[in-house]
Amino acid sequence: MKYEKLADLYNSLGSTTKRLEKTKILSDFLKELKNEDREVLYLLLGRVFPEYDQREIGISNQLAIKAISRSTGIGENEIVKEWKSKGDLGKVAEALVKAKKQSTLNRHELDTKKVLENLRKLPELEGRGTMDKKISLITELLSSASPEEALYVIRTVIGDLRIGIQESTIRDAMASAFFGDEAESASHIQGALDKTNDVGKVFEMVKKGKLKEIKEISLEVGKPIKVMLAQKVKTVAEGFEKVGRPCAIEYKYDGFRLLIHKKNNEVVLYTRRLENVTRQFPEVVKYVKEYIKGSSFIIDSEVVGFDRKTKIYRPFQEISQRIKRKYDIEKLQDELPVEINAFDILYYDGKTLLHEPFRERTVLLKKIVEDRKYKIKTAEQIITDDEKKAEKFFNQALADNQEGVMMKNLDSIYQPGSRVGFMLKIKPEEREMDLVIIGAEYGTGKRSGWMSSFVLACKKGSEFLEIGKVGTGIKEKLGSDTKGTSFAELTKMLKPLVEHEKGRDVEVKPEIVITVTYQEIQKSPHYKSGFALRFPRLKSLRPDRSPSDIESLSQVEKDYEKQGK
Ligand code: ATP
């Protein structure tokens, strides 16, 4: 397909903010879309691979600027200047390519296959000397692109397409294009998307028009799917209201999510972000093979770290490096041992279990997992209708160094990717502290152009000492109610206060005071104050407070002591 056609579609989609209109435009497009061109659906989602494949284009603004510069012959400084005034690197590319095209006429036509081919090479290039190759791949596309195509090539590579299309829009458009507007077909298509995590594959099936096939599609071991998420409640009483009595209550482990796939004696491990981390956890592969019965399965679990000597569970931050680190794995395995807590099963020996009730899934799980504490086991669980027992279990989880508990509806299905109320989380009350912002880091991808992580400090006399960073509790965009604080707003406030800039990091004059919530104060060698906050979250800006009103180090010390008791 010509890339021009896709650019036209992007334009139409971008020209309306109304969801129904977007769906209609997309539905008309899908009716015409040939099966062989189905991979453009990945491009519509700002990707080049199916969603189960975690590889991302991952090009920084800087690199995109170099590519624009190389293909148009305009200096990088000039481009940065334009970018600052236009606020959209895609528009800059459009204008510059337009100016250049007036003088040259040697354009080859760009098609979507070529765009996908070049962009797919980008994530493969890692390490030294690859920057140039990356630039060449983008430059090649830009030199064949019309101004409008250049706009979308650049927006695609930097991950900022601005057409407002999500998987759910594609789902509704597919339903409307091939089955009329029935809600039922949309829900079956959603089921197929959940199970395959691949819009291209689902399009192929939908185009054939066989709803029965779509309904019966099975999970595939080895292909990660999105995990089910939890809603939050404040008390166990509220929890029972939502999930019914009795329900299952489990420890909410303070670790990270791990999806365990096994097929033909091969085990593959995925994180919640669908990253394959099998290599990083060889001992887990061994535990799975040794202590879980079954020839093929997909199991949902939480990995939690513990201290080898004291056998006390450790907070997530202390083991987080195991996820990324690709060398010295044996050493790390020894220093930062982990325990797997399995809590759900989605597929077992040929059968997809997403629609089996949780009560049956959890029974099966207990049957096939041989509990080995400090290696692999099923999550601590009680099934009860009694509030007192639930409270006691919650306190036990906290005493065991975990975050709180999960409450789970026994009759519920497993709904991938959704924050439906089938499982709830309860954590202890949060505390609050006023702090001042002393630095920030500029974001990348969708957040490029904004400061997206903020360095916080408490005070000691007239000094400001770092006590952590906050990046949550801040909105990408303010909703129509304009409640909350957005990255754009904070960036605007902080820009005039910048004192030093180094790469993406800036230091700012300590003026902006914010209230953050947190769960616990921890000792930290990282930060100058000697402390760090666990789960800090921006609650609100405090324009009514000045930096001299913020939390003092001695107060932090006192709070730390108090919480120990
Ligand atoms: P949080 O920051 O509170 O973990 P989140 O947005 O990361 O929230 P949620 O879905 O809201 O994720 O909370 C559930 C998370 O808790 C799961 O993603 C999982 O990683 C973790 N977890 C720990 N123990 C369990 C358990 N027994 N059952 C389900 N999830 C668990």
Coordinates of C-alpha atoms and ligand atoms in Angstrom, one line a residue:
M1 CA 0.0 0.0 0.0
K2 CA 1.2 3.5 -0.7
Y3 CA 2.3 5.3 2.4
E4 CA 0.5 8.3 1.1
K5 CA -2.8 6.5 1.6
L6 CA -1.9 5.8 5.2
A7 CA -0.9 9.5 5.7
D8 CA -4.4 10.5 4.3
L9 CA -5.9 8.2 6.9
Y10 CA -3.8 9.7 9.6
N11 CA -4.9 13.1 8.5
S12 CA -8.6 12.2 8.6
L13 CA -8.2 10.6 12.0
G14 CA -6.3 13.5 13.4
S15 CA -8.8 16.0 12.2
T16 CA -11.5 14.9 14.6
T17 CA -11.5 14.3 18.4
K18 CA -14.8 12.5 18.3
R19 CA -14.5 8.8 18.9
L20 CA -17.5 7.8 16.8
E21 CA -16.2 9.7 13.8
K22 CA -12.8 8.1 14.2
T23 CA -14.4 4.7 14.3
K24 CA -16.4 5.4 11.1
I25 CA -13.3 6.7 9.2
L26 CA -11.4 3.6 10.3
S27 CA -14.2 1.3 9.6
D28 CA -14.4 2.5 6.0
F29 CA -10.6 2.1 5.7
L30 CA -10.7 -1.5 7.1
K31 CA -13.4 -2.5 4.6
E32 CA -11.0 -1.7 1.8
L33 CA -7.8 -3.0 3.5
K34 CA -6.3 -6.0 1.9
N35 CA -5.2 -8.9 4.1
E36 CA -1.7 -8.6 2.7
D37 CA -1.6 -5.0 4.0
R38 CA -2.9 -5.8 7.5
E39 CA 0.4 -4.9 9.2
V40 CA -0.4 -1.2 8.7
L41 CA -2.6 -1.7 11.7
Y42 CA 0.6 -1.9 13.8
L43 CA 1.6 1.5 12.4
L44 CA -1.8 2.9 13.4
L45 CA -1.0 2.0 17.0
G46 CA 2.4 3.7 16.7
R47 CA 4.1 0.3 16.5
V48 CA 5.9 -1.8 14.0
F49 CA 5.4 -5.2 15.6
P50 CA 2.3 -6.9 17.1
E51 CA 1.6 -6.0 20.7
Y52 CA 2.9 -9.2 22.1
D53 CA 6.3 -8.3 20.7
Q54 CA 7.9 -5.8 23.1
R55 CA 10.4 -4.4 20.7
E56 CA 9.9 -0.7 20.2
I57 CA 11.2 1.8 17.6
G58 CA 12.8 3.8 20.4
I59 CA 14.3 6.8 18.6
S60 CA 15.1 9.9 20.6
N61 CA 14.3 13.3 19.5
Q62 CA 18.0 14.0 19.1
L63 CA 18.4 11.2 16.6
A64 CA 15.3 12.2 14.7
I65 CA 16.8 15.7 14.4
K66 CA 20.0 14.3 13.0
A67 CA 18.0 12.3 10.4
I68 CA 16.0 15.4 9.4
S69 CA 19.2 17.4 9.2
R70 CA 20.9 14.8 7.0
S71 CA 18.0 14.4 4.6
T72 CA 17.3 18.1 4.2
G73 CA 20.7 19.6 4.6
I74 CA 19.5 22.0 7.3
G75 CA 21.7 22.3 10.4
E76 CA 20.7 20.7 13.7
N77 CA 20.6 24.0 15.5
E78 CA 18.2 25.4 13.0
I79 CA 16.0 22.4 13.4
V80 CA 16.0 22.7 17.2
K81 CA 15.0 26.3 16.9
E82 CA 12.1 25.4 14.6
W83 CA 11.1 22.6 17.0
K84 CA 10.9 25.0 19.9
S85 CA 8.7 27.4 18.0
K86 CA 6.4 24.7 16.4
G87 CA 6.4 22.2 19.3
D88 CA 6.2 19.3 17.0
L89 CA 9.2 17.7 15.3
G90 CA 6.9 16.1 12.7
K91 CA 5.7 19.6 11.6
V92 CA 9.3 20.7 11.4
A93 CA 10.2 17.8 9.2
E94 CA 7.1 18.5 7.0
A95 CA 8.1 22.2 6.5
L96 CA 11.8 21.4 5.8
V97 CA 11.1 18.6 3.4
K98 CA 8.6 20.8 1.6
A99 CA 11.2 23.6 1.2
K100 CA 13.7 21.1 -0.1
K101 CA 11.2 19.3 -2.5
Q102 CA 10.7 22.5 -4.4
S103 CA 14.2 22.4 -5.6
T104 CA 14.5 18.7 -6.2
L105 CA 12.2 16.3 -8.0
N106 CA 13.8 12.9 -7.6
R107 CA 11.2 11.4 -5.3
H108 CA 10.5 7.6 -5.3
E109 CA 7.2 6.6 -4.0
L110 CA 7.1 5.4 -0.5
D111 CA 5.1 2.3 0.4
T112 CA 4.1 1.0 3.8
K113 CA 6.2 -2.2 3.4
K114 CA 9.3 -0.1 3.0
V115 CA 8.4 2.0 6.1
L116 CA 7.8 -1.1 8.1
E117 CA 11.0 -2.8 6.8
N118 CA 13.2 0.1 7.8
L119 CA 11.6 0.9 11.1
R120 CA 11.7 -2.8 12.1
K121 CA 15.5 -2.8 11.8
L122 CA 15.8 0.0 14.3
P123 CA 15.3 -1.9 17.5
E124 CA 17.8 -4.5 16.3
L125 CA 20.6 -2.0 16.2
E126 CA 22.2 -1.8 19.6
G127 CA 25.5 -0.5 20.9
R128 CA 28.3 1.5 19.5
G129 CA 28.4 2.6 15.9
T130 CA 24.8 1.9 15.4
M131 CA 23.6 5.5 15.6
D132 CA 24.7 6.2 12.1
K133 CA 22.9 3.2 10.7
K134 CA 19.7 4.2 12.5
I135 CA 20.0 7.7 11.1
S136 CA 20.5 6.2 7.6
L137 CA 17.4 4.1 7.9
I138 CA 15.3 7.1 8.7
T139 CA 17.0 9.4 6.2
E140 CA 16.3 6.9 3.5
L141 CA 12.5 7.1 4.3
L142 CA 12.6 10.9 4.5
S143 CA 14.3 11.3 1.2
S144 CA 11.5 9.5 -0.5
A145 CA 8.8 11.1 1.5
S146 CA 6.4 13.9 0.6
P147 CA 6.2 16.6 3.2
E148 CA 3.2 15.1 4.7
E149 CA 4.7 11.6 4.8
A150 CA 7.8 13.1 6.4
L151 CA 5.6 14.5 9.2
Y152 CA 4.2 11.0 9.9
V153 CA 7.5 9.2 9.6
I154 CA 9.0 11.5 12.2
R155 CA 6.0 11.3 14.5
T156 CA 6.1 7.5 14.2
V157 CA 9.8 7.1 15.0
I158 CA 9.6 9.4 18.1
G159 CA 6.5 7.7 19.3
D160 CA 4.1 10.6 19.1
L161 CA 1.7 9.9 16.3
R162 CA -1.2 12.2 17.6
I163 CA -4.0 10.4 15.8
G164 CA -5.8 9.2 18.9
I165 CA -6.2 5.6 18.0
Q166 CA -6.2 2.8 20.5
E167 CA -6.8 -0.9 20.2
S168 CA -10.3 -0.4 21.3
T169 CA -11.0 2.0 18.4
I170 CA -9.7 -0.6 16.0
R171 CA -11.8 -3.2 17.7
D172 CA -15.0 -1.2 17.2
A173 CA -14.1 -0.3 13.7
M174 CA -13.6 -4.0 12.9
A175 CA -16.9 -4.9 14.4
S176 CA -18.7 -2.2 12.4
A177 CA -16.9 -2.9 9.1
F178 CA -17.5 -6.7 9.1
F179 CA -20.4 -7.5 11.4
G180 CA -22.5 -4.4 11.6
D181 CA -22.4 -2.5 14.9
E182 CA -23.3 -5.3 17.2
A183 CA -21.9 -5.0 20.7
E184 CA -21.6 -8.8 20.8
S185 CA -19.2 -9.0 17.9
A186 CA -17.1 -6.2 19.4
S187 CA -16.8 -8.2 22.6
H188 CA -15.7 -11.4 20.7
I189 CA -13.2 -9.3 18.8
Q190 CA -11.9 -8.0 22.1
G191 CA -11.6 -11.5 23.4
A192 CA -9.5 -12.4 20.3
L193 CA -7.3 -9.3 20.8
D194 CA -6.8 -10.3 24.4
K195 CA -5.8 -13.8 23.5
T196 CA -3.6 -13.1 20.6
N197 CA -2.3 -9.6 21.4
D198 CA -2.0 -9.1 17.7
V199 CA -4.4 -6.7 15.8
G200 CA -3.0 -7.9 12.4
K201 CA -3.9 -11.5 13.2
V202 CA -7.3 -10.6 14.4
F203 CA -8.0 -8.5 11.3
E204 CA -7.2 -11.5 9.2
M205 CA -9.8 -13.6 11.0
V206 CA -12.3 -10.8 11.2
K207 CA -12.1 -10.2 7.5
K208 CA -13.1 -13.8 6.9
G209 CA -16.2 -13.0 8.8
K210 CA -16.3 -16.1 10.9
L211 CA -17.4 -15.1 14.4
K212 CA -17.4 -18.7 15.6
E213 CA -13.7 -19.0 14.8
I214 CA -13.0 -15.7 16.5
K215 CA -14.8 -16.9 19.6
E216 CA -12.9 -20.1 19.8
I217 CA -9.4 -18.7 19.4
S218 CA -7.0 -20.1 22.0
L219 CA -4.2 -18.6 23.9
E220 CA -0.8 -19.4 22.6
V221 CA 1.9 -20.5 24.9
G222 CA 5.0 -18.3 24.3
K223 CA 3.1 -15.3 23.2
P224 CA 2.7 -12.9 26.2
I225 CA -0.7 -11.3 26.8
K226 CA -1.6 -8.3 28.8
V227 CA -2.2 -9.0 32.5
M228 CA -5.4 -8.4 34.5
L229 CA -5.1 -5.3 36.7
A230 CA -6.6 -4.5 40.0
Q231 CA -8.9 -1.7 41.4
K232 CA -8.1 -0.1 44.7
V233 CA -10.2 -0.1 47.8
K234 CA -9.6 1.4 51.2
T235 CA -10.9 -1.2 53.6
V236 CA -11.7 -4.9 53.7
A237 CA -15.4 -4.1 54.3
E238 CA -15.4 -2.1 51.0
G239 CA -13.5 -5.0 49.4
F240 CA -16.2 -7.6 50.4
E241 CA -18.9 -5.2 49.0
K242 CA -17.2 -5.3 45.7
V243 CA -16.1 -8.9 45.2
G244 CA -18.8 -10.6 47.3
R245 CA -18.5 -13.1 50.2
P246 CA -16.7 -15.3 50.6
C247 CA -13.7 -14.2 48.5
A248 CA -10.1 -15.1 48.1
I249 CA -7.6 -12.9 49.9
E250 CA -4.0 -13.1 49.1
Y251 CA -0.8 -11.3 50.0
K252 CA 0.0 -8.4 47.7
Y253 CA 3.7 -9.1 47.3
D254 CA 6.0 -6.2 46.9
G255 CA 7.8 -7.5 43.8
F256 CA 7.1 -7.6 40.1
R257 CA 4.7 -9.4 37.9
L258 CA 6.0 -12.4 36.0
L259 CA 4.1 -14.5 33.4
I260 CA 5.4 -18.0 33.2
H261 CA 5.0 -19.8 29.9
K262 CA 5.9 -23.4 29.4
K263 CA 5.7 -25.5 26.3
N264 CA 7.7 -28.6 25.1
N265 CA 9.8 -28.4 28.2
E266 CA 10.8 -24.9 27.4
V267 CA 10.1 -22.1 29.8
V268 CA 9.8 -18.5 28.9
L269 CA 9.3 -15.6 31.3
Y270 CA 7.7 -12.3 30.6
T271 CA 7.2 -9.1 32.7
R272 CA 4.0 -7.1 32.7
R273 CA 5.5 -5.0 30.0
L274 CA 5.8 -8.1 27.9
E275 CA 9.6 -8.1 28.1
N276 CA 11.2 -11.5 27.8
V277 CA 13.4 -11.9 31.0
T278 CA 14.1 -15.6 30.8
R279 CA 17.8 -15.1 30.6
Q280 CA 17.9 -13.0 33.7
F281 CA 16.2 -15.7 35.8
P282 CA 17.8 -19.1 35.2
E283 CA 16.9 -20.3 38.6
V284 CA 13.2 -19.6 38.1
V285 CA 13.3 -21.6 34.9
K286 CA 14.7 -24.5 36.9
Y287 CA 12.1 -24.1 39.7
V288 CA 9.3 -24.1 37.1
K289 CA 10.5 -27.2 35.5
E290 CA 11.1 -29.0 38.8
Y291 CA 8.1 -27.9 40.9
I292 CA 5.2 -27.3 38.5
K293 CA 3.5 -30.3 36.9
G294 CA 2.2 -30.1 33.3
S295 CA 3.6 -30.1 29.8
S296 CA 2.2 -26.7 28.8
F297 CA 0.9 -23.8 30.8
I298 CA 0.7 -20.0 31.3
I299 CA 0.9 -18.9 35.0
D300 CA 0.6 -15.5 36.4
S301 CA 2.8 -14.7 39.4
E302 CA 4.7 -12.1 41.5
V303 CA 8.5 -12.4 42.0
V304 CA 9.6 -11.2 45.4
G305 CA 13.1 -10.8 46.8
F306 CA 14.3 -12.0 50.1
D307 CA 17.5 -11.9 52.2
R308 CA 19.3 -15.2 52.0
K309 CA 20.5 -15.0 55.6
T310 CA 17.6 -13.5 57.5
K311 CA 14.9 -14.9 55.1
I312 CA 13.2 -11.6 55.4
Y313 CA 11.3 -10.3 52.3
R314 CA 12.9 -7.3 50.7
P315 CA 11.2 -4.3 49.0
F316 CA 11.0 -4.4 45.2
Q317 CA 13.6 -1.6 44.7
E318 CA 16.3 -3.8 46.1
I319 CA 15.8 -6.5 43.5
S320 CA 14.7 -4.4 40.6
Q321 CA 18.1 -4.5 39.0
R322 CA 17.7 -8.2 38.3
I323 CA 15.1 -7.4 35.6
K324 CA 17.5 -5.4 33.4
R325 CA 20.9 -6.8 34.2
K326 CA 22.2 -9.1 31.5
Y327 CA 25.7 -9.9 32.8
D328 CA 27.0 -11.4 36.1
I329 CA 23.7 -13.2 36.4
E330 CA 25.0 -15.9 38.6
K331 CA 26.4 -13.5 41.1
L332 CA 23.2 -11.4 41.1
Q333 CA 21.2 -14.6 41.5
D334 CA 23.2 -15.3 44.6
E335 CA 23.0 -11.8 46.1
L336 CA 19.4 -11.1 45.2
P337 CA 17.6 -14.4 45.5
V338 CA 13.9 -14.4 44.6
E339 CA 10.8 -16.4 45.3
I340 CA 8.0 -16.9 42.8
N341 CA 4.4 -16.6 44.2
A342 CA 2.0 -18.0 41.6
F343 CA -1.5 -16.6 41.9
D344 CA -3.3 -17.4 38.6
I345 CA -3.3 -19.8 35.7
L346 CA -4.5 -18.9 32.2
Y347 CA -3.8 -22.0 30.2
Y348 CA -3.1 -25.6 31.0
D349 CA -2.3 -28.5 28.8
G350 CA -4.1 -27.4 25.7
K351 CA -6.9 -25.5 27.4
T352 CA -7.5 -21.8 27.6
L353 CA -8.8 -21.0 31.1
L354 CA -9.6 -17.3 30.9
H355 CA -13.3 -18.0 31.2
E356 CA -13.1 -20.6 34.0
P357 CA -14.1 -19.1 37.4
F358 CA -11.2 -18.0 39.6
R359 CA -12.2 -20.6 42.3
E360 CA -11.4 -23.4 39.8
R361 CA -8.3 -21.8 38.5
T362 CA -6.9 -21.4 42.0
V363 CA -7.7 -25.0 42.8
L364 CA -5.9 -26.2 39.7
L365 CA -2.9 -24.0 40.5
K366 CA -2.5 -25.4 44.0
K367 CA -2.8 -28.9 42.5
I368 CA 0.1 -28.5 40.1
V369 CA 2.5 -26.2 42.0
E370 CA 4.6 -28.0 44.6
D371 CA 5.2 -25.4 47.3
R372 CA 8.9 -24.7 48.0
K373 CA 9.3 -21.7 50.1
Y374 CA 12.0 -19.3 49.0
K375 CA 11.9 -20.9 45.5
I376 CA 8.4 -21.3 44.1
K377 CA 5.0 -21.6 45.6
T378 CA 1.4 -20.4 45.4
A379 CA 0.6 -17.0 46.9
E380 CA -0.4 -17.0 50.6
Q381 CA -4.2 -17.1 50.4
I382 CA -7.3 -17.5 52.6
I383 CA -10.9 -17.9 51.5
T384 CA -13.2 -16.2 53.9
D385 CA -16.3 -14.1 54.4
D386 CA -15.2 -12.9 57.8
E387 CA -13.9 -9.3 58.2
K388 CA -11.9 -10.0 61.3
K389 CA -10.1 -12.9 59.6
A390 CA -9.5 -10.6 56.6
E391 CA -8.0 -7.8 58.8
K392 CA -5.8 -10.3 60.6
F393 CA -4.5 -11.6 57.3
F394 CA -3.9 -8.0 56.1
N395 CA -1.8 -7.3 59.2
Q396 CA 0.1 -10.5 58.7
A397 CA 0.9 -9.5 55.1
L398 CA 2.3 -6.2 56.4
A399 CA 4.3 -7.9 59.1
D400 CA 5.7 -10.1 56.5
N401 CA 7.0 -7.0 54.7
Q402 CA 4.5 -7.1 51.9
E403 CA 2.5 -4.2 50.5
G404 CA -1.0 -5.3 51.6
V405 CA -3.6 -7.8 50.2
M406 CA -5.5 -8.5 47.1
M407 CA -9.2 -9.5 47.4
K408 CA -10.4 -11.7 44.5
N409 CA -13.9 -12.5 43.3
L410 CA -14.2 -16.3 43.2
D411 CA -16.6 -16.4 40.3
S412 CA -14.7 -14.1 38.0
I413 CA -13.0 -14.7 34.7
Y414 CA -9.5 -13.5 33.9
Q415 CA -9.9 -10.3 31.9
P416 CA -6.5 -9.5 30.2
G417 CA -5.4 -5.9 30.2
S418 CA -8.3 -4.6 32.2
R419 CA -8.6 -2.9 35.5
V420 CA -12.0 -4.5 36.2
G421 CA -13.1 -5.1 39.7
F422 CA -12.4 -8.8 39.7
M423 CA -9.4 -8.3 41.9
L424 CA -8.9 -5.5 44.3
K425 CA -5.8 -4.2 46.1
I426 CA -5.7 -2.8 49.6
K427 CA -2.6 -1.0 51.0
P428 CA -2.1 0.8 54.2
E429 CA -3.1 4.5 54.5
E430 CA -0.7 6.8 52.9
R431 CA 1.1 9.6 54.7
E432 CA 1.9 13.1 53.4
M433 CA 4.8 15.4 53.3
D434 CA 5.5 18.8 51.7
L435 CA 8.7 19.0 49.7
V436 CA 10.3 21.3 47.2
I437 CA 11.3 20.5 43.6
I438 CA 15.1 21.0 43.1
G439 CA 15.5 19.2 39.7
A440 CA 13.9 17.4 37.0
E441 CA 14.5 15.1 34.1
Y442 CA 13.0 15.6 30.6
G443 CA 11.0 12.7 29.4
T444 CA 11.2 10.7 26.1
G445 CA 8.7 9.3 23.7
K446 CA 5.2 10.4 24.4
R447 CA 6.6 12.7 27.2
S448 CA 9.3 14.3 25.2
G449 CA 9.4 18.0 25.6
W450 CA 8.1 17.7 29.1
M451 CA 9.9 17.3 32.4
S452 CA 8.6 14.0 33.6
S453 CA 10.4 13.1 36.7
F454 CA 11.0 15.5 39.6
V455 CA 13.7 15.6 42.2
L456 CA 12.4 16.4 45.6
A457 CA 14.1 17.8 48.7
C458 CA 13.5 18.4 52.4
K459 CA 15.3 21.1 54.2
K460 CA 18.1 21.3 56.8
G461 CA 18.6 24.8 57.9
S462 CA 18.9 26.8 54.6
E463 CA 20.1 23.7 52.7
F464 CA 17.9 21.5 50.5
L465 CA 18.6 17.8 50.6
E466 CA 17.4 15.3 48.1
I467 CA 14.9 12.7 49.3
G468 CA 13.7 11.1 46.2
K469 CA 12.0 11.5 42.8
V470 CA 8.4 11.6 41.8
G471 CA 6.9 10.8 38.5
T472 CA 3.4 9.5 39.5
G473 CA 0.3 11.3 40.4
I474 CA 0.9 13.7 37.4
K475 CA -1.4 13.7 34.4
E476 CA -0.3 13.5 30.8
K477 CA -3.2 15.8 29.9
L478 CA -5.6 17.6 32.1
G479 CA -9.2 16.3 31.6
S480 CA -12.1 18.7 31.1
D481 CA -12.4 19.0 34.8
T482 CA -8.8 20.4 34.9
K483 CA -8.3 18.7 38.2
G484 CA -4.8 17.6 39.1
T485 CA -1.4 18.6 37.8
S486 CA 0.0 17.9 34.3
F487 CA 3.6 17.5 33.1
A488 CA 3.1 20.4 30.8
E489 CA 2.0 22.6 33.7
L490 CA 5.0 21.6 35.9
T491 CA 7.4 22.0 33.0
K492 CA 6.1 25.5 32.3
M493 CA 6.5 26.5 36.0
L494 CA 10.0 25.0 36.3
K495 CA 11.5 26.2 33.0
P496 CA 12.2 29.8 34.3
L497 CA 13.8 28.3 37.4
V498 CA 16.4 26.2 35.6
E499 CA 19.9 26.9 36.8
H500 CA 21.9 24.0 35.2
E501 CA 21.2 21.7 32.4
K502 CA 23.0 18.5 31.6
G503 CA 21.6 16.1 29.0
R504 CA 18.0 15.5 30.0
D505 CA 18.6 16.5 33.6
V506 CA 18.1 20.0 35.0
E507 CA 18.6 21.6 38.3
V508 CA 16.1 24.2 39.3
K509 CA 15.9 26.9 41.9
P510 CA 14.0 25.5 44.9
E511 CA 10.7 27.4 44.7
I512 CA 7.9 25.0 43.8
V513 CA 6.5 23.2 46.8
I514 CA 4.3 20.2 46.4
T515 CA 2.5 17.7 48.7
V516 CA 3.5 14.1 48.1
T517 CA 1.9 11.0 49.6
Y518 CA 4.1 8.0 50.4
Q519 CA 3.8 4.8 52.3
E520 CA 7.0 4.6 54.2
I521 CA 10.3 6.3 54.8
Q522 CA 13.4 4.2 54.1
K523 CA 17.1 4.7 54.7
S524 CA 18.9 5.4 51.4
P525 CA 22.5 5.8 50.6
H526 CA 21.5 7.3 47.2
Y527 CA 20.1 10.6 48.4
K528 CA 21.8 13.4 50.3
S529 CA 19.2 13.4 53.0
G530 CA 20.0 9.7 53.7
F531 CA 16.3 8.8 53.3
A532 CA 14.0 7.9 50.5
L533 CA 10.2 7.7 50.2
R534 CA 8.5 4.5 49.3
F535 CA 5.8 5.0 46.6
P536 CA 5.9 8.8 46.4
R537 CA 3.1 10.3 44.5
L538 CA 2.3 13.9 43.8
K539 CA -0.9 14.9 45.5
S540 CA -1.1 18.6 44.8
L541 CA 0.9 21.8 44.2
R542 CA 1.2 24.1 47.2
P543 CA 1.4 27.6 45.8
D544 CA 0.4 28.7 49.3
R545 CA 3.6 27.4 50.8
S546 CA 7.2 28.5 50.5
P547 CA 10.3 26.4 50.6
S548 CA 10.8 27.4 54.2
D549 CA 7.6 25.6 55.1
I550 CA 8.6 22.2 53.9
E551 CA 9.5 19.1 55.9
S552 CA 12.8 19.3 57.8
L553 CA 15.3 16.6 57.9
S554 CA 14.9 16.3 61.6
Q555 CA 11.2 15.8 61.2
V556 CA 11.9 13.1 58.6
E557 CA 14.2 11.4 61.0
K558 CA 11.6 11.5 63.7
D559 CA 8.9 10.1 61.4
Y560 CA 11.3 7.4 60.4
E561 CA 11.9 6.4 64.0
K562 CA 8.2 6.5 64.7
Q563 CA 7.2 4.3 61.9
G564 CA 9.7 1.7 63.1
K565 CA 7.6 1.3 66.1
Ligands
ATP1 P1 0.7 -1.1 42.4 O1 1.6 0.0 42.1 O2 -0.2 -0.9 43.5 O3 1.3 -2.5 42.3 P2 -0.1 -1.4 39.7 O4 -0.8 -0.4 38.9 O5 1.3 -1.8 39.5 O6 -0.3 -1.1 41.2 P3 -2.3 -3.2 40.1 O7 -2.9 -4.1 39.0 O8 -3.1 -2.0 40.4 O9 -0.8 -2.8 39.6 O10 -2.0 -4.0 41.4 C1 -1.8 -5.3 41.3 C2 -0.3 -5.7 41.2 O11 0.1 -6.3 42.4 C3 -0.2 -6.8 40.2 O12 0.1 -6.2 38.9 C4 0.9 -7.6 40.7 O13 2.2 -7.2 40.1 C5 1.0 -7.3 42.2 N1 0.6 -8.5 43.0 C6 1.3 -8.9 44.1 N2 0.7 -9.9 44.7 C7 -0.4 -10.3 43.9 C8 -1.4 -11.3 44.0 N3 -1.4 -12.2 45.0 N4 -2.3 -11.3 43.1 C9 -2.3 -10.4 42.1 N5 -1.4 -9.4 41.9 C10 -0.4 -9.4 42.8

